[in-house]
Amino acid sequence: MAGTCSTLCLILITLFIPPLGVFMISGCGVDFWINLLLTILGYLPGHVHAFYLEYVYYHRRRQDPMTRATQRPAPGVYSERIQNGGHSNRNYGTV
């Protein structure tokens, strides 16, 4: 339930302020700055870009870690956090 609520809140935030929605999933990286520029240039391109990033993020978040590791990077996504669905690639504690 908490995952659904946070997803809906993120979608509502992205509807009104697309760069803020991107910032919440990617941080202050290249994807955020691209989305801010697209939103300044035109409100619709900012929305399309933001919802694409959120789609990639949540799609990869649901995948099995082994499937996610073998998958090619999504085109136009520069944030490692979005590419990995919020999961880390690092294997801490393994030898």
PDB file of C-alpha atoms in Angstrom:
ATOM      1  CA  MET A   1       0.000   0.000   0.000  1.00  0.00           C
ATOM      2  CA  ALA A   2       2.812   2.425   0.845  1.00  0.00           C
ATOM      3  CA  GLY A   3       4.434   1.831  -2.551  1.00  0.00           C
ATOM      4  CA  THR A   4       1.185   2.607  -4.354  1.00  0.00           C
ATOM      5  CA  CYS A   5       0.630   5.760  -2.317  1.00  0.00           C
ATOM      6  CA  SER A   6       4.147   7.063  -2.977  1.00  0.00           C
ATOM      7  CA  THR A   7       3.784   6.293  -6.695  1.00  0.00           C
ATOM      8  CA  LEU A   8       0.503   8.206  -6.879  1.00  0.00           C
ATOM      9  CA  CYS A   9       2.004  11.157  -4.993  1.00  0.00           C
ATOM     10  CA  LEU A  10       4.957  11.194  -7.395  1.00  0.00           C
ATOM     11  CA  ILE A  11       2.588  11.173 -10.389  1.00  0.00           C
ATOM     12  CA  LEU A  12       0.575  14.080  -8.956  1.00  0.00           C
ATOM     13  CA  ILE A  13       3.744  16.071  -8.263  1.00  0.00           C
ATOM     14  CA  THR A  14       4.983  15.361 -11.796  1.00  0.00           C
ATOM     15  CA  LEU A  15       1.682  16.546 -13.288  1.00  0.00           C
ATOM     16  CA  PHE A  16       2.159  19.986 -11.769  1.00  0.00           C
ATOM     17  CA  ILE A  17       5.961  20.323 -11.538  1.00  0.00           C
ATOM     18  CA  PRO A  18       7.765  17.811 -13.808  1.00  0.00           C
ATOM     19  CA  PRO A  19      11.336  18.691 -12.695  1.00  0.00           C
ATOM     20  CA  LEU A  20      10.420  18.080  -9.051  1.00  0.00           C
ATOM     21  CA  GLY A  21       9.143  14.595  -9.912  1.00  0.00           C
ATOM     22  CA  VAL A  22      12.382  13.819 -11.759  1.00  0.00           C
ATOM     23  CA  PHE A  23      14.430  15.209  -8.881  1.00  0.00           C
ATOM     24  CA  MET A  24      12.643  12.863  -6.479  1.00  0.00           C
ATOM     25  CA  ILE A  25      13.689   9.744  -8.419  1.00  0.00           C
ATOM     26  CA  SER A  26      17.065  10.764  -9.867  1.00  0.00           C
ATOM     27  CA  GLY A  27      18.489  13.449  -7.614  1.00  0.00           C
ATOM     28  CA  CYS A  28      20.271  16.540  -8.909  1.00  0.00           C
ATOM     29  CA  GLY A  29      21.882  14.942 -11.945  1.00  0.00           C
ATOM     30  CA  VAL A  30      21.828  15.227 -15.712  1.00  0.00           C
ATOM     31  CA  ASP A  31      18.260  13.903 -16.022  1.00  0.00           C
ATOM     32  CA  PHE A  32      16.977  16.612 -13.681  1.00  0.00           C
ATOM     33  CA  TRP A  33      18.717  19.406 -15.612  1.00  0.00           C
ATOM     34  CA  ILE A  34      17.516  18.058 -18.969  1.00  0.00           C
ATOM     35  CA  ASN A  35      13.969  17.926 -17.642  1.00  0.00           C
ATOM     36  CA  LEU A  36      14.212  21.445 -16.229  1.00  0.00           C
ATOM     37  CA  LEU A  37      15.409  22.734 -19.612  1.00  0.00           C
ATOM     38  CA  LEU A  38      12.640  20.850 -21.467  1.00  0.00           C
ATOM     39  CA  THR A  39      10.028  22.221 -19.074  1.00  0.00           C
ATOM     40  CA  ILE A  40      11.298  25.780 -19.586  1.00  0.00           C
ATOM     41  CA  LEU A  41      11.258  25.316 -23.371  1.00  0.00           C
ATOM     42  CA  GLY A  42       7.765  23.858 -23.321  1.00  0.00           C
ATOM     43  CA  TYR A  43       5.596  22.359 -20.638  1.00  0.00           C
ATOM     44  CA  LEU A  44       4.596  19.263 -22.681  1.00  0.00           C
ATOM     45  CA  PRO A  45       8.161  18.054 -23.473  1.00  0.00           C
ATOM     46  CA  GLY A  46       8.983  18.280 -19.759  1.00  0.00           C
ATOM     47  CA  HIS A  47       6.010  16.079 -18.934  1.00  0.00           C
ATOM     48  CA  VAL A  48       6.829  13.497 -21.595  1.00  0.00           C
ATOM     49  CA  HIS A  49      10.438  13.251 -20.419  1.00  0.00           C
ATOM     50  CA  ALA A  50       9.466  13.065 -16.733  1.00  0.00           C
ATOM     51  CA  PHE A  51       6.886  10.324 -17.234  1.00  0.00           C
ATOM     52  CA  TYR A  52       9.306   8.354 -19.428  1.00  0.00           C
ATOM     53  CA  LEU A  53      11.925   8.461 -16.651  1.00  0.00           C
ATOM     54  CA  GLU A  54       9.340   7.396 -14.078  1.00  0.00           C
ATOM     55  CA  TYR A  55       8.200   4.540 -16.314  1.00  0.00           C
ATOM     56  CA  VAL A  56      11.774   3.257 -16.672  1.00  0.00           C
ATOM     57  CA  TYR A  57      12.385   3.654 -12.920  1.00  0.00           C
ATOM     58  CA  TYR A  58       9.306   1.726 -11.814  1.00  0.00           C
ATOM     59  CA  HIS A  59       9.586  -0.880 -14.569  1.00  0.00           C
ATOM     60  CA  ARG A  60      13.158  -1.707 -13.555  1.00  0.00           C
ATOM     61  CA  ARG A  61      12.255  -1.552  -9.870  1.00  0.00           C
ATOM     62  CA  ARG A  62       9.829  -4.479 -10.327  1.00  0.00           C
ATOM     63  CA  GLN A  63      12.323  -6.651 -12.216  1.00  0.00           C
ATOM     64  CA  ASP A  64      14.380  -9.473 -10.804  1.00  0.00           C
ATOM     65  CA  PRO A  65      17.932  -8.270  -9.972  1.00  0.00           C
ATOM     66  CA  MET A  66      19.493 -10.805 -12.343  1.00  0.00           C
ATOM     67  CA  THR A  67      17.273  -9.669 -15.225  1.00  0.00           C
ATOM     68  CA  ARG A  68      18.007  -6.027 -14.439  1.00  0.00           C
ATOM     69  CA  ALA A  69      21.776  -6.675 -14.431  1.00  0.00           C
ATOM     70  CA  THR A  70      21.749  -8.171 -17.936  1.00  0.00           C
ATOM     71  CA  GLN A  71      19.491  -5.534 -19.465  1.00  0.00           C
ATOM     72  CA  ARG A  72      20.769  -2.819 -21.787  1.00  0.00           C
ATOM     73  CA  PRO A  73      20.568   0.765 -20.525  1.00  0.00           C
ATOM     74  CA  ALA A  74      17.359   2.596 -21.388  1.00  0.00           C
ATOM     75  CA  PRO A  75      17.993   5.201 -24.108  1.00  0.00           C
ATOM     76  CA  GLY A  76      17.998   8.808 -22.968  1.00  0.00           C
ATOM     77  CA  VAL A  77      18.382   7.969 -19.270  1.00  0.00           C
ATOM     78  CA  TYR A  78      21.622   9.168 -17.688  1.00  0.00           C
ATOM     79  CA  SER A  79      20.944   8.440 -14.021  1.00  0.00           C
ATOM     80  CA  GLU A  80      22.258   5.132 -12.718  1.00  0.00           C
ATOM     81  CA  ARG A  81      19.575   5.232 -10.025  1.00  0.00           C
ATOM     82  CA  ILE A  82      16.812   5.268 -12.655  1.00  0.00           C
ATOM     83  CA  GLN A  83      18.551   2.621 -14.786  1.00  0.00           C
ATOM     84  CA  ASN A  84      18.659   0.298 -11.752  1.00  0.00           C
ATOM     85  CA  GLY A  85      15.178   1.072 -10.444  1.00  0.00           C
ATOM     86  CA  GLY A  86      16.583   2.589  -7.270  1.00  0.00           C
ATOM     87  CA  HIS A  87      18.685  -0.477  -6.474  1.00  0.00           C
ATOM     88  CA  SER A  88      22.448  -0.482  -6.127  1.00  0.00           C
ATOM     89  CA  ASN A  89      24.707  -2.515  -8.413  1.00  0.00           C
ATOM     90  CA  ARG A  90      27.250  -2.954  -5.658  1.00  0.00           C
ATOM     91  CA  ASN A  91      27.518  -6.268  -3.830  1.00  0.00           C
ATOM     92  CA  TYR A  92      28.559  -5.269  -0.336  1.00  0.00           C
ATOM     93  CA  GLY A  93      29.986  -8.029   1.835  1.00  0.00           C
ATOM     94  CA  THR A  94      30.812 -10.452  -0.983  1.00  0.00           C
ATOM     95  CA  VAL A  95      34.265 -11.775  -1.701  1.00  0.00           C
TER      96      VAL A  95
END
